[in-house]
CSV table of C-alpha atoms in Angstrom, one decimal:
chain,number,residue,atom,x,y,z
A,1,UNK,CA,7.1,33.0,-40.1
A,2,UNK,CA,7.9,35.3,-36.9
A,3,UNK,CA,4.1,35.1,-35.9
A,4,UNK,CA,4.6,31.4,-36.0
A,5,UNK,CA,7.7,31.4,-34.0
A,6,UNK,CA,6.0,33.7,-31.7
A,7,UNK,CA,3.1,31.6,-31.2
A,8,UNK,CA,5.1,28.3,-30.5
A,9,UNK,CA,7.1,30.3,-28.3
A,10,UNK,CA,3.9,31.1,-26.0
A,11,UNK,CA,2.8,27.5,-26.3
A,12,UNK,CA,5.8,26.1,-24.8
A,13,UNK,CA,6.0,29.0,-22.1
A,14,UNK,CA,2.4,28.2,-21.3
A,15,UNK,CA,3.3,24.4,-21.1
A,16,UNK,CA,6.0,25.0,-18.9
A,17,UNK,CA,3.9,27.4,-16.4
A,18,UNK,CA,1.3,24.8,-16.2
A,19,UNK,CA,3.6,22.0,-15.5
A,20,UNK,CA,4.8,24.0,-12.2
A,21,UNK,CA,1.3,24.3,-10.9
A,22,UNK,CA,-0.4,21.5,-8.3
A,23,UNK,CA,-2.3,19.0,-9.7
A,24,UNK,CA,-5.8,20.0,-8.5
A,25,UNK,CA,-5.4,23.3,-10.5
A,26,UNK,CA,-4.0,21.6,-13.5
A,27,UNK,CA,-7.3,19.3,-13.6
A,28,UNK,CA,-9.3,22.3,-13.3
A,29,UNK,CA,-7.5,23.9,-16.1
A,30,UNK,CA,-8.5,20.8,-18.7
A,31,UNK,CA,-12.1,22.6,-18.7
A,32,UNK,CA,-10.8,25.9,-20.0
A,33,UNK,CA,-10.4,25.2,-23.6
A,34,UNK,CA,-9.8,22.3,-25.8
A,35,UNK,CA,-6.3,23.4,-26.5
A,36,UNK,CA,-5.3,23.1,-22.7
A,37,UNK,CA,-7.3,19.9,-22.4
A,38,UNK,CA,-5.3,18.5,-25.1
A,39,UNK,CA,-2.0,19.7,-23.7
A,40,UNK,CA,-2.8,18.4,-20.3
A,41,UNK,CA,-3.6,14.9,-21.4
A,42,UNK,CA,-0.7,14.4,-23.7
A,43,UNK,CA,2.3,12.1,-22.8
A,44,UNK,CA,4.7,14.8,-23.0
A,45,UNK,CA,2.9,17.1,-20.7
A,46,UNK,CA,2.7,14.5,-17.9
A,47,UNK,CA,6.4,13.7,-18.1
A,48,UNK,CA,7.2,17.1,-17.9
A,49,UNK,CA,5.1,17.5,-14.8
A,50,UNK,CA,6.7,14.4,-13.3
A,51,UNK,CA,10.4,15.6,-14.1
A,52,UNK,CA,9.6,18.7,-12.2
A,53,UNK,CA,8.3,16.9,-9.2
A,54,UNK,CA,10.8,14.4,-8.7
A,55,UNK,CA,12.0,15.5,-5.3
A,56,UNK,CA,10.9,13.3,-2.7
A,57,UNK,CA,9.3,16.0,-0.7
A,58,UNK,CA,6.6,16.3,-3.3
A,59,UNK,CA,5.2,13.1,-2.5
A,60,UNK,CA,2.3,12.3,-0.4
A,61,UNK,CA,2.3,8.9,1.4
A,62,UNK,CA,1.5,7.2,4.6
A,63,UNK,CA,2.9,4.3,6.4
A,64,UNK,CA,0.1,1.9,7.5
A,65,UNK,CA,-0.1,-1.0,9.9
A,66,UNK,CA,-3.5,-2.7,9.5
A,67,UNK,CA,-6.0,0.0,8.9
A,68,UNK,CA,-4.0,2.5,11.1
A,69,UNK,CA,-1.8,5.1,9.7
A,70,UNK,CA,1.1,5.4,11.6
A,71,UNK,CA,2.9,8.2,9.8
A,72,UNK,CA,1.6,10.7,7.1
A,73,UNK,CA,4.0,12.7,4.6
A,74,UNK,CA,2.0,15.2,2.9
A,75,UNK,CA,3.6,16.6,-0.4
A,76,UNK,CA,1.5,20.1,-0.8
A,77,UNK,CA,3.5,21.2,-3.9
A,78,UNK,CA,2.2,18.4,-6.1
A,79,UNK,CA,-1.3,18.0,-4.7
A,80,UNK,CA,-1.9,21.1,-3.0
A,81,UNK,CA,-3.1,19.3,0.0
A,82,UNK,CA,-4.2,21.1,3.1
A,83,UNK,CA,-1.4,21.8,5.5
A,84,UNK,CA,-3.2,19.8,8.6
A,85,UNK,CA,-3.2,16.4,10.1
A,86,UNK,CA,-5.2,15.0,7.5
A,87,UNK,CA,-5.3,11.2,6.8
A,88,UNK,CA,-4.7,10.1,3.2
A,89,UNK,CA,-7.2,7.3,3.5
A,90,UNK,CA,-10.3,8.8,5.1
A,91,UNK,CA,-11.6,7.5,8.1
A,92,UNK,CA,-15.1,6.5,6.9
A,93,UNK,CA,-13.0,3.6,4.9
A,94,UNK,CA,-11.2,2.5,7.9
A,95,UNK,CA,-14.1,1.4,10.0
A,96,UNK,CA,-14.8,-2.2,11.2
A,97,UNK,CA,-18.5,-1.5,12.4
A,98,UNK,CA,-21.7,-2.5,10.6
A,99,UNK,CA,-22.5,0.2,8.0
A,100,UNK,CA,-18.8,1.3,7.5
A,101,UNK,CA,-16.6,0.7,4.5
A,102,UNK,CA,-13.9,-1.4,5.3
A,103,UNK,CA,-10.4,-0.8,4.2
A,104,UNK,CA,-8.7,-4.0,2.6
A,105,UNK,CA,-5.9,-3.2,0.5
A,106,UNK,CA,-4.1,-0.7,-1.7
A,107,UNK,CA,-2.0,-0.6,-4.8
A,108,UNK,CA,-0.8,1.8,-7.1
A,109,UNK,CA,-2.8,4.7,-5.3
A,110,UNK,CA,-6.1,2.7,-5.6
A,111,UNK,CA,-8.0,1.3,-2.5
A,112,UNK,CA,-10.1,-1.8,-2.3
A,113,UNK,CA,-12.6,-1.5,0.2
A,114,UNK,CA,-15.9,-3.8,1.3
A,115,UNK,CA,-19.2,-2.7,2.6
A,116,UNK,CA,-19.3,-4.5,6.0
A,117,UNK,CA,-23.0,-5.2,5.7
A,118,UNK,CA,-22.7,-6.7,1.8
A,119,UNK,CA,-20.0,-8.9,1.5
A,120,UNK,CA,-20.7,-10.1,-1.8
A,121,UNK,CA,-19.5,-6.6,-3.3
A,122,UNK,CA,-16.3,-4.6,-3.0
A,123,UNK,CA,-15.1,-1.3,-4.6
A,124,UNK,CA,-11.8,-0.2,-5.9
A,125,UNK,CA,-11.2,3.7,-6.5
A,126,UNK,CA,-9.3,6.8,-5.6
A,127,UNK,CA,-9.6,8.6,-2.5
A,128,UNK,CA,-8.1,11.8,-4.4
A,129,UNK,CA,-10.1,11.6,-7.6
A,130,UNK,CA,-13.1,10.0,-5.5
A,131,UNK,CA,-14.1,7.8,-8.5
A,132,UNK,CA,-15.0,4.3,-7.5
A,133,UNK,CA,-15.7,1.0,-9.2
A,134,UNK,CA,-18.4,-1.1,-8.0
A,135,UNK,CA,-17.0,-4.8,-8.3
A,136,UNK,CA,-19.6,-7.4,-8.9
A,137,UNK,CA,-19.5,-10.6,-6.7
A,138,UNK,CA,-18.4,-13.7,-8.6
A,139,UNK,CA,-21.1,-15.6,-10.5
A,140,UNK,CA,-19.7,-18.7,-8.4
A,141,UNK,CA,-20.1,-16.9,-5.2
A,142,UNK,CA,-23.1,-14.4,-5.1
A,143,UNK,CA,-23.5,-14.5,-1.7
A,144,UNK,CA,-19.8,-13.6,-0.7
A,145,UNK,CA,-18.7,-16.8,1.0
A,146,UNK,CA,-15.1,-16.2,-0.3
A,147,UNK,CA,-13.0,-13.5,1.6
A,148,UNK,CA,-12.2,-10.2,-0.2
A,149,UNK,CA,-8.4,-10.1,0.3
A,150,UNK,CA,-6.1,-7.9,-2.2
A,151,UNK,CA,-5.7,-5.8,-4.8
A,152,UNK,CA,-2.7,-5.8,-7.5
A,153,UNK,CA,-2.2,-3.3,-10.3
A,154,UNK,CA,-0.1,-2.9,-13.6
A,155,UNK,CA,1.6,0.5,-13.9
A,156,UNK,CA,3.2,2.1,-16.9
A,157,UNK,CA,6.7,3.7,-16.7
A,158,UNK,CA,5.2,7.0,-15.3
A,159,UNK,CA,3.4,5.1,-12.5
A,160,UNK,CA,-0.1,5.4,-14.0
A,161,UNK,CA,-2.2,2.3,-13.2
A,162,UNK,CA,-3.1,0.6,-16.5
A,163,UNK,CA,-5.4,-2.3,-14.7
A,164,UNK,CA,-6.1,-3.7,-11.4
A,165,UNK,CA,-6.9,-7.1,-10.2
A,166,UNK,CA,-9.1,-7.8,-7.2
A,167,UNK,CA,-8.3,-11.1,-5.2
A,168,UNK,CA,-10.8,-13.1,-3.2
A,169,UNK,CA,-9.9,-16.3,-1.3
A,170,UNK,CA,-12.3,-19.1,-1.6
A,171,UNK,CA,-10.1,-21.7,0.2
A,172,UNK,CA,-6.6,-22.1,1.9
A,173,UNK,CA,-5.8,-25.5,3.0
A,174,UNK,CA,-2.8,-27.8,4.1
A,175,UNK,CA,-1.4,-30.6,1.8
A,176,UNK,CA,1.3,-33.3,1.9
A,177,UNK,CA,1.1,-33.8,5.9
A,178,UNK,CA,1.2,-29.8,6.4
A,179,UNK,CA,4.3,-29.3,4.4
A,180,UNK,CA,2.6,-27.6,1.6
A,181,UNK,CA,-0.5,-25.7,0.8
A,182,UNK,CA,-3.0,-24.9,-1.9
A,183,UNK,CA,-4.5,-21.5,-2.4
A,184,UNK,CA,-7.8,-21.1,-4.2
A,185,UNK,CA,-8.7,-17.9,-5.3
A,186,UNK,CA,-11.2,-15.8,-7.5
A,187,UNK,CA,-9.7,-13.0,-9.7
A,188,UNK,CA,-11.5,-10.0,-11.0
A,189,UNK,CA,-9.8,-8.2,-14.2
A,190,UNK,CA,-10.6,-4.7,-14.9
A,191,UNK,CA,-9.3,-5.4,-18.2
A,192,UNK,CA,-12.3,-8.1,-19.1
A,193,UNK,CA,-15.0,-7.2,-16.0
A,194,UNK,CA,-14.7,-11.1,-15.7
A,195,UNK,CA,-14.0,-13.1,-12.6
A,196,UNK,CA,-11.8,-16.1,-13.0
A,197,UNK,CA,-10.8,-19.1,-10.7
A,198,UNK,CA,-7.4,-20.3,-9.9
A,199,UNK,CA,-5.7,-22.8,-7.5
A,200,UNK,CA,-2.0,-21.7,-6.7
A,201,UNK,CA,0.2,-24.5,-5.2
A,202,UNK,CA,2.6,-23.5,-2.5
A,203,UNK,CA,5.9,-25.5,-1.4
A,204,UNK,CA,5.4,-24.5,2.2
A,205,UNK,CA,2.5,-23.0,4.3
A,206,UNK,CA,2.0,-19.1,4.3
A,207,UNK,CA,3.0,-17.9,7.8
A,208,UNK,CA,0.0,-15.4,8.0
A,209,UNK,CA,-1.7,-13.4,5.3
A,210,UNK,CA,0.2,-10.0,6.1
A,211,UNK,CA,2.4,-9.1,2.7
A,212,UNK,CA,4.3,-6.7,0.7
A,213,UNK,CA,2.3,-6.1,-2.6
A,214,UNK,CA,4.3,-4.6,-5.6
A,215,UNK,CA,4.0,-4.7,-9.3
A,216,UNK,CA,1.3,-7.5,-9.3
A,217,UNK,CA,3.0,-9.9,-7.0
A,218,UNK,CA,2.6,-10.7,-3.5
A,219,UNK,CA,5.3,-11.5,-0.9
A,220,UNK,CA,4.2,-13.7,2.3
A,221,UNK,CA,6.1,-14.9,5.2
A,222,UNK,CA,6.5,-18.7,5.4
A,223,UNK,CA,5.2,-20.7,8.3
A,224,UNK,CA,7.9,-23.1,9.8
A,225,UNK,CA,10.7,-22.5,7.3
A,226,UNK,CA,13.0,-19.7,8.1
A,227,UNK,CA,14.7,-17.4,5.9
A,228,UNK,CA,12.4,-17.4,2.8
A,229,UNK,CA,9.5,-15.7,1.3
A,230,UNK,CA,6.5,-17.0,-0.7
A,231,UNK,CA,5.9,-14.6,-3.9
A,232,UNK,CA,3.3,-15.0,-6.7
A,233,UNK,CA,2.6,-12.7,-9.6
A,234,UNK,CA,-1.2,-12.6,-9.9
A,235,UNK,CA,-1.1,-11.5,-13.5
A,236,UNK,CA,1.3,-14.2,-14.5
A,237,UNK,CA,-0.5,-17.6,-15.8
A,238,UNK,CA,1.8,-19.6,-13.2
A,239,UNK,CA,-0.3,-22.0,-10.6
A,240,UNK,CA,2.8,-22.0,-8.3
A,241,UNK,CA,4.3,-19.8,-5.6
A,242,UNK,CA,8.0,-19.0,-5.8
A,243,UNK,CA,10.4,-19.3,-2.7
A,244,UNK,CA,12.7,-16.3,-2.2
A,245,UNK,CA,15.6,-16.8,-0.1
A,246,UNK,CA,16.2,-13.8,2.4
A,247,UNK,CA,19.8,-12.5,1.5
A,248,UNK,CA,21.2,-12.8,5.1
A,249,UNK,CA,19.9,-16.1,6.2
A,250,UNK,CA,21.2,-18.1,8.5
A,251,UNK,CA,23.0,-14.7,10.0
A,252,UNK,CA,21.3,-15.3,13.5
A,253,UNK,CA,21.3,-12.4,15.6
A,254,UNK,CA,18.6,-11.3,18.1
A,255,UNK,CA,19.8,-7.9,18.0
A,256,UNK,CA,18.8,-7.4,14.4
A,257,UNK,CA,16.0,-5.8,13.3
A,258,UNK,CA,14.6,-6.6,9.7
A,259,UNK,CA,11.8,-5.4,7.8
A,260,UNK,CA,10.6,-5.7,4.3
A,261,UNK,CA,9.4,-2.9,2.4
A,262,UNK,CA,9.4,-1.4,-1.2
A,263,UNK,CA,11.4,1.9,-2.7
A,264,UNK,CA,11.9,3.0,-6.5
A,265,UNK,CA,9.8,0.1,-7.7
A,266,UNK,CA,11.7,-2.5,-6.1
A,267,UNK,CA,11.2,-4.7,-2.8
A,268,UNK,CA,13.8,-3.6,-0.4
A,269,UNK,CA,15.2,-5.6,2.6
A,270,UNK,CA,16.3,-3.4,5.7
A,271,UNK,CA,18.3,-4.7,8.5
A,272,UNK,CA,19.6,-2.5,11.6
A,273,UNK,CA,22.0,-3.5,14.3
A,274,UNK,CA,22.7,-1.4,17.3
A,275,UNK,CA,26.4,-0.9,18.4
A,276,UNK,CA,28.0,1.2,21.0
A,277,UNK,CA,28.3,4.3,19.1
A,278,UNK,CA,26.2,3.9,16.1
A,279,UNK,CA,23.4,2.1,14.2
A,280,UNK,CA,24.4,0.4,11.4
A,281,UNK,CA,22.0,-0.3,8.5
A,282,UNK,CA,22.1,-3.0,5.5
A,283,UNK,CA,19.9,-2.5,2.7
A,284,UNK,CA,19.1,-5.1,0.0
A,285,UNK,CA,17.5,-4.9,-3.2
A,286,UNK,CA,15.3,-7.7,-4.9
A,287,UNK,CA,15.8,-8.0,-8.7
A,288,UNK,CA,12.7,-7.7,-10.7
A,289,UNK,CA,13.8,-10.6,-12.8
A,290,UNK,CA,12.7,-14.3,-12.6
A,291,UNK,CA,16.0,-15.1,-10.6
A,292,UNK,CA,14.9,-13.2,-7.5
A,293,UNK,CA,18.5,-12.2,-6.5
A,294,UNK,CA,19.4,-9.8,-4.0
A,295,UNK,CA,21.8,-7.0,-4.2
A,296,UNK,CA,23.6,-5.2,-1.3
A,297,UNK,CA,22.9,-1.4,-2.1
A,298,UNK,CA,24.0,0.0,1.2
A,299,UNK,CA,26.0,-0.6,4.4
A,300,UNK,CA,26.0,2.6,6.4
A,301,UNK,CA,26.6,3.6,10.0
A,302,UNK,CA,24.9,6.5,11.6
A,303,UNK,CA,25.6,8.1,14.9
A,304,UNK,CA,22.4,7.0,16.5
A,305,UNK,CA,22.2,4.7,19.6
A,306,UNK,CA,19.7,2.9,21.2
A,307,UNK,CA,17.0,0.5,20.0
A,308,UNK,CA,16.1,1.6,16.4
A,309,UNK,CA,13.7,-0.5,14.3
A,310,UNK,CA,13.5,0.0,10.5
A,311,UNK,CA,9.9,0.7,9.7
A,312,UNK,CA,9.9,2.0,5.8
A,313,UNK,CA,11.9,3.3,3.0
A,314,UNK,CA,10.9,6.3,0.9
A,315,UNK,CA,8.6,5.0,-2.1
A,316,UNK,CA,10.4,7.0,-4.6
A,317,UNK,CA,13.7,7.9,-3.1
A,318,UNK,CA,16.1,4.8,-2.4
A,319,UNK,CA,18.3,6.9,-0.4
A,320,UNK,CA,15.9,7.8,2.4
A,321,UNK,CA,14.8,5.2,5.2
A,322,UNK,CA,13.0,5.4,8.4
A,323,UNK,CA,13.6,4.3,11.6
A,324,UNK,CA,11.6,4.3,14.9
A,325,UNK,CA,13.3,4.6,18.4
A,326,UNK,CA,11.8,2.2,20.6
A,327,UNK,CA,13.2,4.1,23.6
A,328,UNK,CA,12.6,7.6,22.8
A,329,UNK,CA,9.6,7.1,20.6
A,330,UNK,CA,10.5,9.1,17.6
A,331,UNK,CA,10.9,8.7,13.9
A,332,UNK,CA,14.2,9.2,12.3
A,333,UNK,CA,14.8,10.0,8.6
A,334,UNK,CA,18.2,8.5,7.4
A,335,UNK,CA,19.8,10.0,4.3
A,336,UNK,CA,22.0,7.5,3.0
A,337,UNK,CA,23.7,9.6,0.4
A,338,UNK,CA,24.8,12.2,2.9
A,339,UNK,CA,25.0,9.8,5.6
A,340,UNK,CA,23.1,12.2,8.1
A,341,UNK,CA,19.7,11.9,9.7
A,342,UNK,CA,16.9,14.1,11.1
A,343,UNK,CA,14.6,13.6,13.6
A,344,UNK,CA,11.0,13.8,12.4
A,345,UNK,CA,8.1,15.4,14.4
A,346,UNK,CA,10.5,17.9,15.7
A,347,UNK,CA,8.7,21.4,15.7
A,348,UNK,CA,11.9,23.2,15.2
A,349,UNK,CA,12.5,21.2,12.2
A,350,UNK,CA,11.0,23.5,9.5
A,351,UNK,CA,12.1,21.1,6.7
A,352,UNK,CA,9.7,18.2,7.8
A,353,UNK,CA,6.8,20.4,9.2
A,354,UNK,CA,4.5,18.3,6.8
A,355,UNK,CA,5.2,14.8,8.6
A,356,UNK,CA,2.5,13.9,11.0
A,357,UNK,CA,3.4,11.1,13.3
A,358,UNK,CA,0.8,9.1,15.6
A,359,UNK,CA,3.0,8.2,18.2
A,360,UNK,CA,0.8,6.4,20.4
A,361,UNK,CA,-0.1,4.1,17.7
A,362,UNK,CA,3.5,3.7,16.7
A,363,UNK,CA,4.4,3.0,19.9
A,364,UNK,CA,1.8,0.3,20.3
A,365,UNK,CA,2.7,-1.3,16.7
A,366,UNK,CA,6.3,-1.3,16.9
A,367,UNK,CA,6.4,-2.9,20.3
A,368,UNK,CA,4.0,-5.5,19.1
A,369,UNK,CA,6.1,-6.2,15.9
A,370,UNK,CA,9.5,-6.0,17.3
A,371,UNK,CA,8.9,-7.5,20.9
A,372,UNK,CA,11.6,-8.8,22.7
A,373,UNK,CA,12.8,-12.4,21.6
A,374,UNK,CA,15.2,-13.0,24.0
A,375,UNK,CA,13.2,-15.7,25.8
A,376,UNK,CA,12.6,-17.3,22.5
A,377,UNK,CA,14.3,-20.4,20.6
A,378,UNK,CA,17.4,-19.5,18.4
A,379,UNK,CA,15.4,-20.4,15.1
A,380,UNK,CA,12.7,-17.8,16.1
A,381,UNK,CA,15.4,-14.9,16.6
A,382,UNK,CA,15.1,-14.8,12.7
A,383,UNK,CA,12.3,-12.3,12.5
A,384,UNK,CA,11.3,-10.2,9.4
A,385,UNK,CA,8.5,-7.6,9.8
A,386,UNK,CA,6.3,-7.9,6.6
A,387,UNK,CA,3.4,-6.0,8.5
A,388,UNK,CA,4.2,-2.4,7.7
A,389,UNK,CA,3.4,-1.0,4.2
A,390,UNK,CA,3.0,2.3,2.2
A,391,UNK,CA,0.0,4.0,0.8
A,392,UNK,CA,1.2,6.3,-1.9
A,393,UNK,CA,-0.8,9.1,-3.7
A,394,UNK,CA,-0.1,8.8,-7.4
A,395,UNK,CA,2.3,11.7,-8.6
A,396,UNK,CA,-0.1,12.1,-11.6
A,397,UNK,CA,-3.9,12.3,-12.0
A,398,UNK,CA,-5.7,9.7,-13.9
A,399,UNK,CA,-9.2,8.2,-14.1
A,400,UNK,CA,-9.5,4.8,-12.4
A,401,UNK,CA,-9.4,1.9,-15.2
A,402,UNK,CA,-13.1,1.3,-15.9
A,403,UNK,CA,-14.0,-2.5,-16.4
A,404,UNK,CA,-16.5,-3.1,-19.3
A,405,UNK,CA,-20.2,-2.5,-18.1
A,406,UNK,CA,-18.7,-1.4,-14.6
A,407,UNK,CA,-20.8,0.9,-12.7
A,408,UNK,CA,-19.0,4.1,-11.8
A,409,UNK,CA,-19.8,6.4,-8.5
A,410,UNK,CA,-18.6,9.0,-6.3
A,411,UNK,CA,-17.4,8.8,-2.6
A,412,UNK,CA,-20.6,10.4,-1.5
A,413,UNK,CA,-22.7,8.0,-3.3
A,414,UNK,CA,-20.6,4.9,-2.0
A,415,UNK,CA,-21.0,5.9,1.6
A,416,UNK,CA,-24.6,6.6,1.0
A,417,UNK,CA,-25.0,3.1,-0.4
A,418,UNK,CA,-23.2,1.6,2.5
A,419,UNK,CA,-25.5,3.5,4.6
A,420,UNK,CA,-28.7,2.1,2.7
A,421,UNK,CA,-27.3,-1.2,3.0
A,422,UNK,CA,-26.9,-1.4,6.6
A,423,UNK,CA,-30.6,0.1,7.2
A,424,UNK,CA,-31.8,-2.5,5.2
A,425,UNK,CA,-30.1,-5.4,6.8
A,426,UNK,CA,-31.0,-4.0,10.2
A,427,UNK,CA,-34.9,-3.7,9.2
A,428,UNK,CA,-34.7,-7.5,8.1
A,429,UNK,CA,-32.8,-8.5,11.5
A,430,UNK,CA,-35.6,-6.4,13.3
A,431,UNK,CA,-38.6,-8.2,11.3
A,432,UNK,CA,-37.0,-11.6,11.9
A,433,UNK,CA,-36.6,-10.8,15.7
A,434,UNK,CA,-40.2,-9.8,15.7
A,435,UNK,CA,-41.6,-12.9,13.9
A,436,UNK,CA,-39.7,-15.2,16.3
A,437,UNK,CA,-40.9,-13.1,19.3
A,438,UNK,CA,-44.4,-13.9,18.2
A,439,UNK,CA,-43.8,-17.7,17.5
A,440,UNK,CA,-42.3,-17.7,21.0
A,441,UNK,CA,-45.5,-16.2,22.6
A,442,UNK,CA,-47.7,-18.5,20.6
A,443,UNK,CA,-49.3,-15.5,18.7
A,444,UNK,CA,-48.3,-17.1,15.3
C-alpha cells in the first residue's frame, strides 16, 4: 500500500513538472515512453497545462493588416520561441509573386494559403507544427476559377481545433436594384473531405471583403447602410446573412475612433474619444446567442492625450486593449482593471521586451484606416475599422485535423512543391512564346 501511494505521488509530481515546461519540450517528451505519451495526450494534462499558462504574457500572437504583421507578441514561456524579432507567419507564406505561397486567412491558429502558380489548390496548416493539408480543387471548378477566400474553425472548450472549413467565392452579385445581394460559395469540410455549394442571401450589400472571423462566423461591413454589420455562420445550414446593429449608432462624432476586434471568444467593439485631459474608452461585447445583443463592459478614462486609435484587444485577456498614437507613433497597452497604461516598444520597459512593433508599417496602416474625415459628409463620419485582425498561436499543440483521403505534407515539401509548380508554369510560358515566335517568322 505504501509503495502504491509513493508511486502515485511520483506520477502526480512528474505530471506537475511536465506541465510547467514549454510545449516544444513537452512534444519531444511524448517519445520517451508510452506512459509519458499517454499522460501528455490526456485531457487532464492538457487542462493542467492551460491552467498553468493562463497569464496573457504566455500567449503568442500578432496584429495583422492584410499580409503585414504590425505587432508581434512572443510568449516565450508557452512555446519556447526565440527571443528575437521573428514573424509568427513566415515571410515565405506572405508573398504575392509568382512561385510564392500567398497567405489568405487564419482561424484557430491554422493558416490558409494558396500557391500563386496554382489557383486550383490551397493548403491549410500550422506554421508551428509545420503540418499542412493539401485541399483539392472543387470538382465543379477544377481549374480554380473561384476565389479562395476564407477559413473558419470549430474549437473545443480548451481552444483545440476540432474541424475547419475552407471557403471559395464562386460569385457575388447585387439583387433587387442593388439593395440586396447574393453570395455563392463553395465549402470544403475537414470532417467529410467533400466540397459543397451554397448560395447565401444578403439583405444589403457587403461593403468590402475585409472581415472579422470568429467561431465559424464572418462579420462584414455594409455598403450604403450605416451602423450595421453583416454576419453569417458558415457552419450553419442557414442561407441568410444576419444584420447586427452596432451599439452606439447613430451617435455621430467625427472624433470617435471605432474598431471591431475579438477577445476571450467574443466579438468586441472598441471606441475611443480624445478629450482635453484624457482619452475615454468604451467597449462593448457581442453576445454569442442568436439575438446578437451588445453588452457594455467598460467605460474608462486614461490620462493620455492626443489622437489615439484602438487597434486590438488581447485575444485572451478582456481587460487589455491596445491603442496607437497617430501623433507620437507608438503603441499603448491599457489595463482596464488597474486603469493604468504602458507605452510598448520602450527599451526601458522590461515587462514588454517581447513585443516587436513595425512602426513604419503601423504608421502607414493606421493613417490609411483612420484618415481624417473632416471633409466628408456627416453620414460618412460613422466609420468602423474591420481591417485589423489577430493571428494567434494556439496555447496547446494538436495535429491539424486530417480530412478523409487528404494528403499531409510538411512546410519544406510545401515550399518545394510551390517552386516546382512555378518552374513548370514558366517552362510552359517559354514554350508557348517560342511557338508563336516561330509562327510569326514563318518557320512553322
